[in-house]
Amino acid sequence: MIQPAAALDEHNPSASPLSWERQIGAVRGAIGRRTPRAALIGTAGAGKSSGLQQLYELFTGQAREVRVLHESAAAVADVPAQHILLVDDAHLLSDTQLQHLGERAQDPEASLIVARRPWPARPALRAITARLEQHAPAIVLGHVTRADILDHLDARGQRLPEFCIEHIVRTTRGVAWLAAAAVQHHDSRDCAHDRDHESLDASVAELIIHRLDTIDDGLRRKIEEVCIAAPGAIRTEDGDPDDWALQGYAHGLLVRSGEAAPLVRTAVRQALPARRLIDLCVSHPESLRDPAGLPALRDSRVADALISTADRMLREDPRQASALYDAAVRCGAPEHALSARRAGAAWSSGDLDAAALAVEDAISSAPEDVPSEVSAVAAATWAARAMMREAHRVHQVVPPTDEVTRVNAAVAALGVGEDDPPVASMPNALPTALGVSSALLRSGLQATTGPDATESALADLIRAAEMYTRTRRSDALCELPAVVATVVALNLGRLVTAQSVLEDAIDGDHGGPWARRRLLLWSAWVAVQRAHPAEARELLRRVEATGTARLATRDEFMLQAVRVAIARRYEDASGQDAAWQRARAVLLRTDIDLYLLHPLAELITAGTRAGDADRVEPQVRAALQMVERLGSPPLWAAHLHWAVIQQGILLSRPDRLTPHAKALVAAAPHSRVAAGMARAGRVWTDVLAGSVAAESVTTAAEQLAAVGLMWDAARLAGHGAARTADRRVAAQLLACARELHPTDGTRRPEPTAGGDADAVERTAAEEVLSDREIEVARLVLQGKTYAEIGASIFISPRTAEHHIAHIRRRIGAASRSEMLARLRLLLGDNDVGAGQTTQPP
């Protein structure tokens, strides 16, 4: 029958649509005409009935006749056209009722306001809505914004803290009835000690579950599935309700896309019976990628699903995979059975401490039955701590049984100067990318230990690195194949090849997430060797921006070696000293292995220049013993011998040069690098003795540059320029030094005066004299006396005299005039001033 409005909103009579204030303009436009006609469309609880109640009160306040349709359709025809007919829940009307209502909608002079849900939308109901929309746009309720909540509160003189409003909008996804319930149940007194709004969410969750209990069983089960599965993973199957997503939206339990708001998802997850929850988790293992909100279920099927999901995620997101393995243990999976996976996941995510802990747990729980995967992580962990000897011991105790442990065993053995352990043949095994990579790496490494190591060894190692990249694996390795190939390329003087290997490895995500920082560090090291300091610094910045875990000792050693190399070439004395102090602390924690010899050579020189030759001596001895155990193969020994020769030059100790120079001479017939170093060593010895032949020095310097030692090449030319009394020869050698000196990553055959030339001249001086001696030398060239020099730099005249005597010895000057001539060449003619007229000391 038709009657005045009584209880239009049976669900919540006191509710008021939160978005009503935003829609008020459209409402007034629809009802302000002589013949009010409009359609209100909204989900359950969006406030349709409350809106009609307000309209009823508004119309009756204007003394207009208003009727409300509830059940009887026969009376529709009896309502005069000028009377306002309000229809609530039109989607529930029968076909006969809709037919009579449609007839009234066709009369443009008949007042009619209809409220309905978006589903079910039968053709007759859609036709009525379309007819009404010809007079005014439909008033759509259902989605609530932050502004709607603020307007609603302002209209009632209420306030909520901003973070509370943000929480309501985020967790309800703007579903109108959810947002209204959250605003209604919010108590600001709880916010001080419950900033996560757990009590508020729990209160609204009760309403969600109550609403879920009122809907069709088939739709309920589908919504439960939506709340468990990952977003976008739901597919409509046989037996599912038609238009289930739209049904769920109409009931206010889903958003229009068919997804559940976070508040609904959490409420349903926590309210499901355990058996139903287990079934859904097993059916949708992708939901276990984010187990937040799922209660702990001790069920083997859930544990298996968690493990399976973690296995698939291990490559793309090892940190999340690690969390899933932990969840599987909580669900009842045997902890020991997952020890290898948990250790591998922790390693792959770059969490060295967690990986080491997982290994320790695995070993302590079953010391007689350590899986090969655990031994691989154990060895890699020791190697990352820069303790390759312990990594080697791991594989002595637990013999390798698969390709990964075979590679680790070979790398660790050679890394400490031991023979590669024999590997059982696998005649019936089909070749795999990992297997081929392993075989190439082992054969390439073995070839590097021979006296005639050739480019073929490097080719094998490069192919091993490329093949490992293609496996898309993230194994726990003592050293990456790409790094091994890079080190060998550097030892052969192939800097461009080393750079190419690393670039391909980084582009291909070689080794997975844990390997990225190590690859970037080695790229920075190669950039320094190629005289590209800006590129090296940028790579170090990328290292700092990649990952949050602290660097392992091995990687920290590389970081400090790069910083020392940059400082020694491009920074002042204070920068060099600071870099060495940081590196020295890491060097004390590092057991040098074969793959760290190249950066060690840099630290030997830096430490010696800083007056810490004794500090680096233990590492020098250990490194020499290691290569001797391998038979002193030129590929691995040459750079070490060269570093000790440079140390002897810096210490002015020819006795240290002799044995290492002989070693390089002996290796010269088998190694292009050793040959260049041997020649340069002989020439450098002659230069120190005061015999400077321009052609010999230039040729030797160019040979050093050709094998990747550009900085040392410039130093040799600079020393020659400082030691000769022939101005023409000195100028020629300074030009050579300027050409080879890596100032900004480019080689300039014709450097201009000033700028770069000054930098080269300063560097040549710094290779011979200390900073204080250079300062004294400049004052000498200005013609100052001992007393004037002392007064200028706050030292005593006797100390100034000692400095000048040392300068004479360092540059090999036999007289005062020869000293002045050499200092002018070394420091530049611009420093010559009053010294030409004032008697120098």
PDB file of N, CA and C in Angstrom, residues 517-595:
ATOM      1  N   ARG A 517      75.717  -5.322  -5.326  1.00  0.00           N
ATOM      2  CA  ARG A 517      76.683  -4.379  -4.750  1.00  0.00           C
ATOM      3  C   ARG A 517      78.119  -4.810  -5.034  1.00  0.00           C
ATOM      4  N   ARG A 518      78.373  -6.105  -5.011  1.00  0.00           N
ATOM      5  CA  ARG A 518      79.734  -6.554  -5.308  1.00  0.00           C
ATOM      6  C   ARG A 518      80.104  -6.234  -6.750  1.00  0.00           C
ATOM      7  N   LEU A 519      79.173  -6.433  -7.664  1.00  0.00           N
ATOM      8  CA  LEU A 519      79.448  -6.110  -9.066  1.00  0.00           C
ATOM      9  C   LEU A 519      79.674  -4.614  -9.248  1.00  0.00           C
ATOM     10  N   LEU A 520      78.911  -3.807  -8.549  1.00  0.00           N
ATOM     11  CA  LEU A 520      79.097  -2.353  -8.641  1.00  0.00           C
ATOM     12  C   LEU A 520      80.457  -1.932  -8.073  1.00  0.00           C
ATOM     13  N   LEU A 521      80.879  -2.576  -6.992  1.00  0.00           N
ATOM     14  CA  LEU A 521      82.179  -2.250  -6.400  1.00  0.00           C
ATOM     15  C   LEU A 521      83.318  -2.593  -7.346  1.00  0.00           C
ATOM     16  N   TRP A 522      83.236  -3.753  -7.968  1.00  0.00           N
ATOM     17  CA  TRP A 522      84.284  -4.112  -8.917  1.00  0.00           C
ATOM     18  C   TRP A 522      84.236  -3.204 -10.150  1.00  0.00           C
ATOM     19  N   SER A 523      83.050  -2.779 -10.530  1.00  0.00           N
ATOM     20  CA  SER A 523      82.946  -1.824 -11.641  1.00  0.00           C
ATOM     21  C   SER A 523      83.629  -0.512 -11.280  1.00  0.00           C
ATOM     22  N   ALA A 524      83.458  -0.071 -10.039  1.00  0.00           N
ATOM     23  CA  ALA A 524      84.130   1.150  -9.589  1.00  0.00           C
ATOM     24  C   ALA A 524      85.648   0.964  -9.606  1.00  0.00           C
ATOM     25  N   TRP A 525      86.095  -0.230  -9.201  1.00  0.00           N
ATOM     26  CA  TRP A 525      87.540  -0.513  -9.202  1.00  0.00           C
ATOM     27  C   TRP A 525      88.100  -0.434 -10.623  1.00  0.00           C
ATOM     28  N   VAL A 526      87.400  -1.031 -11.567  1.00  0.00           N
ATOM     29  CA  VAL A 526      87.849  -0.984 -12.960  1.00  0.00           C
ATOM     30  C   VAL A 526      87.814   0.439 -13.487  1.00  0.00           C
ATOM     31  N   ALA A 527      86.799   1.206 -13.097  1.00  0.00           N
ATOM     32  CA  ALA A 527      86.717   2.605 -13.548  1.00  0.00           C
ATOM     33  C   ALA A 527      87.930   3.403 -13.083  1.00  0.00           C
ATOM     34  N   VAL A 528      88.394   3.158 -11.860  1.00  0.00           N
ATOM     35  CA  VAL A 528      89.591   3.847 -11.372  1.00  0.00           C
ATOM     36  C   VAL A 528      90.801   3.434 -12.204  1.00  0.00           C
ATOM     37  N   GLN A 529      90.932   2.139 -12.476  1.00  0.00           N
ATOM     38  CA  GLN A 529      92.067   1.672 -13.268  1.00  0.00           C
ATOM     39  C   GLN A 529      92.045   2.276 -14.676  1.00  0.00           C
ATOM     40  N   ARG A 530      90.845   2.531 -15.183  1.00  0.00           N
ATOM     41  CA  ARG A 530      90.718   3.129 -16.520  1.00  0.00           C
ATOM     42  C   ARG A 530      90.767   4.652 -16.473  1.00  0.00           C
ATOM     43  N   ALA A 531      91.053   5.207 -15.297  1.00  0.00           N
ATOM     44  CA  ALA A 531      91.183   6.661 -15.130  1.00  0.00           C
ATOM     45  C   ALA A 531      89.868   7.382 -15.364  1.00  0.00           C
ATOM     46  N   HIS A 532      88.785   6.825 -14.813  1.00  0.00           N
ATOM     47  CA  HIS A 532      87.468   7.460 -14.879  1.00  0.00           C
ATOM     48  C   HIS A 532      86.970   7.694 -13.444  1.00  0.00           C
ATOM     49  N   PRO A 533      87.530   8.682 -12.753  1.00  0.00           N
ATOM     50  CA  PRO A 533      87.171   8.863 -11.337  1.00  0.00           C
ATOM     51  C   PRO A 533      85.717   9.255 -11.118  1.00  0.00           C
ATOM     52  N   ALA A 534      85.159  10.080 -12.009  1.00  0.00           N
ATOM     53  CA  ALA A 534      83.760  10.482 -11.823  1.00  0.00           C
ATOM     54  C   ALA A 534      82.838   9.275 -11.915  1.00  0.00           C
ATOM     55  N   GLU A 535      83.117   8.396 -12.862  1.00  0.00           N
ATOM     56  CA  GLU A 535      82.321   7.179 -12.991  1.00  0.00           C
ATOM     57  C   GLU A 535      82.466   6.299 -11.756  1.00  0.00           C
ATOM     58  N   ALA A 536      83.685   6.214 -11.238  1.00  0.00           N
ATOM     59  CA  ALA A 536      83.912   5.404 -10.036  1.00  0.00           C
ATOM     60  C   ALA A 536      83.128   5.945  -8.855  1.00  0.00           C
ATOM     61  N   ARG A 537      83.150   7.258  -8.689  1.00  0.00           N
ATOM     62  CA  ARG A 537      82.401   7.854  -7.563  1.00  0.00           C
ATOM     63  C   ARG A 537      80.905   7.626  -7.714  1.00  0.00           C
ATOM     64  N   GLU A 538      80.396   7.721  -8.937  1.00  0.00           N
ATOM     65  CA  GLU A 538      78.973   7.483  -9.161  1.00  0.00           C
ATOM     66  C   GLU A 538      78.606   6.037  -8.844  1.00  0.00           C
ATOM     67  N   LEU A 539      79.478   5.105  -9.195  1.00  0.00           N
ATOM     68  CA  LEU A 539      79.226   3.703  -8.882  1.00  0.00           C
ATOM     69  C   LEU A 539      79.223   3.474  -7.370  1.00  0.00           C
ATOM     70  N   LEU A 540      80.088   4.170  -6.646  1.00  0.00           N
ATOM     71  CA  LEU A 540      80.079   4.048  -5.186  1.00  0.00           C
ATOM     72  C   LEU A 540      78.782   4.594  -4.609  1.00  0.00           C
ATOM     73  N   ARG A 541      78.267   5.652  -5.202  1.00  0.00           N
ATOM     74  CA  ARG A 541      76.972   6.177  -4.735  1.00  0.00           C
ATOM     75  C   ARG A 541      75.867   5.156  -4.978  1.00  0.00           C
ATOM     76  N   ARG A 542      75.944   4.449  -6.086  1.00  0.00           N
ATOM     77  CA  ARG A 542      74.944   3.409  -6.355  1.00  0.00           C
ATOM     78  C   ARG A 542      75.063   2.268  -5.352  1.00  0.00           C
ATOM     79  N   VAL A 543      76.273   1.966  -4.944  1.00  0.00           N
ATOM     80  CA  VAL A 543      76.464   0.929  -3.922  1.00  0.00           C
ATOM     81  C   VAL A 543      75.760   1.333  -2.635  1.00  0.00           C
ATOM     82  N   GLU A 544      75.935   2.587  -2.241  1.00  0.00           N
ATOM     83  CA  GLU A 544      75.314   3.064  -1.005  1.00  0.00           C
ATOM     84  C   GLU A 544      73.799   3.061  -1.105  1.00  0.00           C
ATOM     85  N   ALA A 545      73.282   3.269  -2.321  1.00  0.00           N
ATOM     86  CA  ALA A 545      71.821   3.323  -2.500  1.00  0.00           C
ATOM     87  C   ALA A 545      71.203   1.945  -2.697  1.00  0.00           C
ATOM     88  N   THR A 546      72.036   0.918  -2.872  1.00  0.00           N
ATOM     89  CA  THR A 546      71.533  -0.439  -3.130  1.00  0.00           C
ATOM     90  C   THR A 546      71.568  -1.252  -1.851  1.00  0.00           C
ATOM     91  N   GLY A 547      70.401  -1.555  -1.320  1.00  0.00           N
ATOM     92  CA  GLY A 547      70.335  -2.400  -0.125  1.00  0.00           C
ATOM     93  C   GLY A 547      70.622  -1.623   1.147  1.00  0.00           C
ATOM     94  N   THR A 548      70.132  -2.174   2.237  1.00  0.00           N
ATOM     95  CA  THR A 548      70.300  -1.532   3.539  1.00  0.00           C
ATOM     96  C   THR A 548      71.218  -2.323   4.464  1.00  0.00           C
ATOM     97  N   ALA A 549      71.439  -3.592   4.141  1.00  0.00           N
ATOM     98  CA  ALA A 549      72.303  -4.408   4.999  1.00  0.00           C
ATOM     99  C   ALA A 549      73.738  -3.903   4.920  1.00  0.00           C
ATOM    100  N   ARG A 550      74.461  -4.041   6.030  1.00  0.00           N
ATOM    101  CA  ARG A 550      75.853  -3.595   6.026  1.00  0.00           C
ATOM    102  C   ARG A 550      76.673  -4.477   5.093  1.00  0.00           C
ATOM    103  N   LEU A 551      77.723  -3.885   4.553  1.00  0.00           N
ATOM    104  CA  LEU A 551      78.569  -4.622   3.628  1.00  0.00           C
ATOM    105  C   LEU A 551      79.324  -5.727   4.351  1.00  0.00           C
ATOM    106  N   ALA A 552      79.463  -6.858   3.688  1.00  0.00           N
ATOM    107  CA  ALA A 552      80.328  -7.915   4.206  1.00  0.00           C
ATOM    108  C   ALA A 552      81.774  -7.438   4.143  1.00  0.00           C
ATOM    109  N   THR A 553      82.637  -8.069   4.931  1.00  0.00           N
ATOM    110  CA  THR A 553      84.034  -7.633   5.000  1.00  0.00           C
ATOM    111  C   THR A 553      84.688  -7.646   3.628  1.00  0.00           C
ATOM    112  N   ARG A 554      84.396  -8.646   2.831  1.00  0.00           N
ATOM    113  CA  ARG A 554      84.984  -8.733   1.492  1.00  0.00           C
ATOM    114  C   ARG A 554      84.600  -7.519   0.648  1.00  0.00           C
ATOM    115  N   ASP A 555      83.340  -7.158   0.697  1.00  0.00           N
ATOM    116  CA  ASP A 555      82.880  -6.012  -0.078  1.00  0.00           C
ATOM    117  C   ASP A 555      83.360  -4.701   0.536  1.00  0.00           C
ATOM    118  N   GLU A 556      83.446  -4.644   1.852  1.00  0.00           N
ATOM    119  CA  GLU A 556      83.980  -3.449   2.509  1.00  0.00           C
ATOM    120  C   GLU A 556      85.444  -3.236   2.120  1.00  0.00           C
ATOM    121  N   PHE A 557      86.194  -4.328   1.992  1.00  0.00           N
ATOM    122  CA  PHE A 557      87.578  -4.233   1.545  1.00  0.00           C
ATOM    123  C   PHE A 557      87.651  -3.596   0.158  1.00  0.00           C
ATOM    124  N   MET A 558      86.773  -4.030  -0.739  1.00  0.00           N
ATOM    125  CA  MET A 558      86.758  -3.456  -2.087  1.00  0.00           C
ATOM    126  C   MET A 558      86.370  -1.989  -2.054  1.00  0.00           C
ATOM    127  N   LEU A 559      85.391  -1.647  -1.231  1.00  0.00           N
ATOM    128  CA  LEU A 559      84.964  -0.255  -1.114  1.00  0.00           C
ATOM    129  C   LEU A 559      86.121   0.637  -0.686  1.00  0.00           C
ATOM    130  N   GLN A 560      86.840   0.209   0.342  1.00  0.00           N
ATOM    131  CA  GLN A 560      87.940   1.035   0.837  1.00  0.00           C
ATOM    132  C   GLN A 560      89.098   1.067  -0.161  1.00  0.00           C
ATOM    133  N   ALA A 561      89.329  -0.021  -0.887  1.00  0.00           N
ATOM    134  CA  ALA A 561      90.385  -0.024  -1.899  1.00  0.00           C
ATOM    135  C   ALA A 561      90.070   0.981  -3.001  1.00  0.00           C
ATOM    136  N   VAL A 562      88.812   1.049  -3.415  1.00  0.00           N
ATOM    137  CA  VAL A 562      88.423   2.026  -4.438  1.00  0.00           C
ATOM    138  C   VAL A 562      88.624   3.446  -3.917  1.00  0.00           C
ATOM    139  N   ARG A 563      88.216   3.686  -2.690  1.00  0.00           N
ATOM    140  CA  ARG A 563      88.380   5.026  -2.117  1.00  0.00           C
ATOM    141  C   ARG A 563      89.845   5.422  -2.009  1.00  0.00           C
ATOM    142  N   VAL A 564      90.697   4.477  -1.619  1.00  0.00           N
ATOM    143  CA  VAL A 564      92.124   4.765  -1.534  1.00  0.00           C
ATOM    144  C   VAL A 564      92.689   5.072  -2.914  1.00  0.00           C
ATOM    145  N   ALA A 565      92.288   4.290  -3.909  1.00  0.00           N
ATOM    146  CA  ALA A 565      92.790   4.506  -5.263  1.00  0.00           C
ATOM    147  C   ALA A 565      92.383   5.878  -5.794  1.00  0.00           C
ATOM    148  N   ILE A 566      91.142   6.272  -5.530  1.00  0.00           N
ATOM    149  CA  ILE A 566      90.689   7.596  -5.973  1.00  0.00           C
ATOM    150  C   ILE A 566      91.464   8.681  -5.243  1.00  0.00           C
ATOM    151  N   ALA A 567      91.593   8.523  -3.927  1.00  0.00           N
ATOM    152  CA  ALA A 567      92.286   9.547  -3.137  1.00  0.00           C
ATOM    153  C   ALA A 567      93.742   9.677  -3.553  1.00  0.00           C
ATOM    154  N   ARG A 568      94.417   8.562  -3.790  1.00  0.00           N
ATOM    155  CA  ARG A 568      95.847   8.609  -4.126  1.00  0.00           C
ATOM    156  C   ARG A 568      96.084   9.290  -5.462  1.00  0.00           C
ATOM    157  N   ARG A 569      95.123   9.205  -6.359  1.00  0.00           N
ATOM    158  CA  ARG A 569      95.298   9.775  -7.688  1.00  0.00           C
ATOM    159  C   ARG A 569      94.748  11.181  -7.822  1.00  0.00           C
ATOM    160  N   TYR A 570      93.697  11.504  -7.071  1.00  0.00           N
ATOM    161  CA  TYR A 570      92.967  12.741  -7.372  1.00  0.00           C
ATOM    162  C   TYR A 570      92.721  13.648  -6.173  1.00  0.00           C
ATOM    163  N   GLU A 571      93.179  13.280  -4.984  1.00  0.00           N
ATOM    164  CA  GLU A 571      92.902  14.103  -3.813  1.00  0.00           C
ATOM    165  C   GLU A 571      94.198  14.548  -3.157  1.00  0.00           C
ATOM    166  N   ASP A 572      94.058  15.482  -2.208  1.00  0.00           N
ATOM    167  CA  ASP A 572      95.250  16.011  -1.542  1.00  0.00           C
ATOM    168  C   ASP A 572      95.701  15.058  -0.433  1.00  0.00           C
ATOM    169  N   ALA A 573      96.749  15.487   0.273  1.00  0.00           N
ATOM    170  CA  ALA A 573      97.354  14.614   1.281  1.00  0.00           C
ATOM    171  C   ALA A 573      96.372  14.262   2.392  1.00  0.00           C
ATOM    172  N   SER A 574      95.548  15.220   2.809  1.00  0.00           N
ATOM    173  CA  SER A 574      94.600  14.936   3.894  1.00  0.00           C
ATOM    174  C   SER A 574      93.571  13.900   3.448  1.00  0.00           C
ATOM    175  N   GLY A 575      93.108  14.006   2.181  1.00  0.00           N
ATOM    176  CA  GLY A 575      92.160  13.029   1.663  1.00  0.00           C
ATOM    177  C   GLY A 575      92.774  11.653   1.560  1.00  0.00           C
ATOM    178  N   GLN A 576      94.042  11.594   1.141  1.00  0.00           N
ATOM    179  CA  GLN A 576      94.734  10.316   1.050  1.00  0.00           C
ATOM    180  C   GLN A 576      94.899   9.685   2.427  1.00  0.00           C
ATOM    181  N   ASP A 577      95.245  10.499   3.398  1.00  0.00           N
ATOM    182  CA  ASP A 577      95.453   9.962   4.749  1.00  0.00           C
ATOM    183  C   ASP A 577      94.142   9.434   5.331  1.00  0.00           C
ATOM    184  N   ALA A 578      93.049  10.180   5.129  1.00  0.00           N
ATOM    185  CA  ALA A 578      91.755   9.727   5.655  1.00  0.00           C
ATOM    186  C   ALA A 578      91.329   8.419   4.998  1.00  0.00           C
ATOM    187  N   ALA A 579      91.531   8.320   3.688  1.00  0.00           N
ATOM    188  CA  ALA A 579      91.152   7.092   2.983  1.00  0.00           C
ATOM    189  C   ALA A 579      91.975   5.908   3.479  1.00  0.00           C
ATOM    190  N   TRP A 580      93.279   6.132   3.698  1.00  0.00           N
ATOM    191  CA  TRP A 580      94.119   5.030   4.164  1.00  0.00           C
ATOM    192  C   TRP A 580      93.731   4.594   5.580  1.00  0.00           C
ATOM    193  N   GLN A 581      93.394   5.535   6.431  1.00  0.00           N
ATOM    194  CA  GLN A 581      93.033   5.176   7.804  1.00  0.00           C
ATOM    195  C   GLN A 581      91.804   4.275   7.820  1.00  0.00           C
ATOM    196  N   ARG A 582      90.833   4.559   6.952  1.00  0.00           N
ATOM    197  CA  ARG A 582      89.637   3.700   6.890  1.00  0.00           C
ATOM    198  C   ARG A 582      89.990   2.325   6.319  1.00  0.00           C
ATOM    199  N   ALA A 583      90.824   2.333   5.289  1.00  0.00           N
ATOM    200  CA  ALA A 583      91.190   1.062   4.654  1.00  0.00           C
ATOM    201  C   ALA A 583      92.024   0.199   5.593  1.00  0.00           C
ATOM    202  N   ARG A 584      92.876   0.819   6.371  1.00  0.00           N
ATOM    203  CA  ARG A 584      93.753   0.068   7.260  1.00  0.00           C
ATOM    204  C   ARG A 584      92.946  -0.768   8.249  1.00  0.00           C
ATOM    205  N   ALA A 585      91.848  -0.186   8.754  1.00  0.00           N
ATOM    206  CA  ALA A 585      91.020  -0.918   9.718  1.00  0.00           C
ATOM    207  C   ALA A 585      90.397  -2.156   9.078  1.00  0.00           C
ATOM    208  N   VAL A 586      89.978  -2.051   7.811  1.00  0.00           N
ATOM    209  CA  VAL A 586      89.372  -3.197   7.129  1.00  0.00           C
ATOM    210  C   VAL A 586      90.442  -4.220   6.761  1.00  0.00           C
ATOM    211  N   LEU A 587      91.633  -3.743   6.391  1.00  0.00           N
ATOM    212  CA  LEU A 587      92.712  -4.641   6.008  1.00  0.00           C
ATOM    213  C   LEU A 587      93.080  -5.585   7.151  1.00  0.00           C
ATOM    214  N   LEU A 588      92.993  -5.095   8.376  1.00  0.00           N
ATOM    215  CA  LEU A 588      93.317  -5.925   9.534  1.00  0.00           C
ATOM    216  C   LEU A 588      92.327  -7.081   9.692  1.00  0.00           C
ATOM    217  N   ARG A 589      91.108  -6.926   9.154  1.00  0.00           N
ATOM    218  CA  ARG A 589      90.080  -7.970   9.288  1.00  0.00           C
ATOM    219  C   ARG A 589      90.005  -8.862   8.052  1.00  0.00           C
ATOM    220  N   THR A 590      90.902  -8.664   7.115  1.00  0.00           N
ATOM    221  CA  THR A 590      90.810  -9.356   5.833  1.00  0.00           C
ATOM    222  C   THR A 590      91.948 -10.355   5.663  1.00  0.00           C
ATOM    223  N   ASP A 591      91.592 -11.601   5.383  1.00  0.00           N
ATOM    224  CA  ASP A 591      92.579 -12.598   4.972  1.00  0.00           C
ATOM    225  C   ASP A 591      92.653 -12.535   3.445  1.00  0.00           C
ATOM    226  N   ILE A 592      93.786 -12.096   2.939  1.00  0.00           N
ATOM    227  CA  ILE A 592      93.907 -11.896   1.500  1.00  0.00           C
ATOM    228  C   ILE A 592      93.861 -13.242   0.782  1.00  0.00           C
ATOM    229  N   ASP A 593      93.051 -13.308  -0.280  1.00  0.00           N
ATOM    230  CA  ASP A 593      93.044 -14.485  -1.133  1.00  0.00           C
ATOM    231  C   ASP A 593      93.386 -14.066  -2.555  1.00  0.00           C
ATOM    232  N   LEU A 594      93.418 -15.039  -3.441  1.00  0.00           N
ATOM    233  CA  LEU A 594      93.915 -14.809  -4.794  1.00  0.00           C
ATOM    234  C   LEU A 594      93.124 -13.718  -5.520  1.00  0.00           C
ATOM    235  N   TYR A 595      91.826 -13.647  -5.251  1.00  0.00           N
ATOM    236  CA  TYR A 595      90.965 -12.742  -6.001  1.00  0.00           C
ATOM    237  C   TYR A 595      91.019 -11.305  -5.468  1.00  0.00           C
TER     238      TYR A 595
END
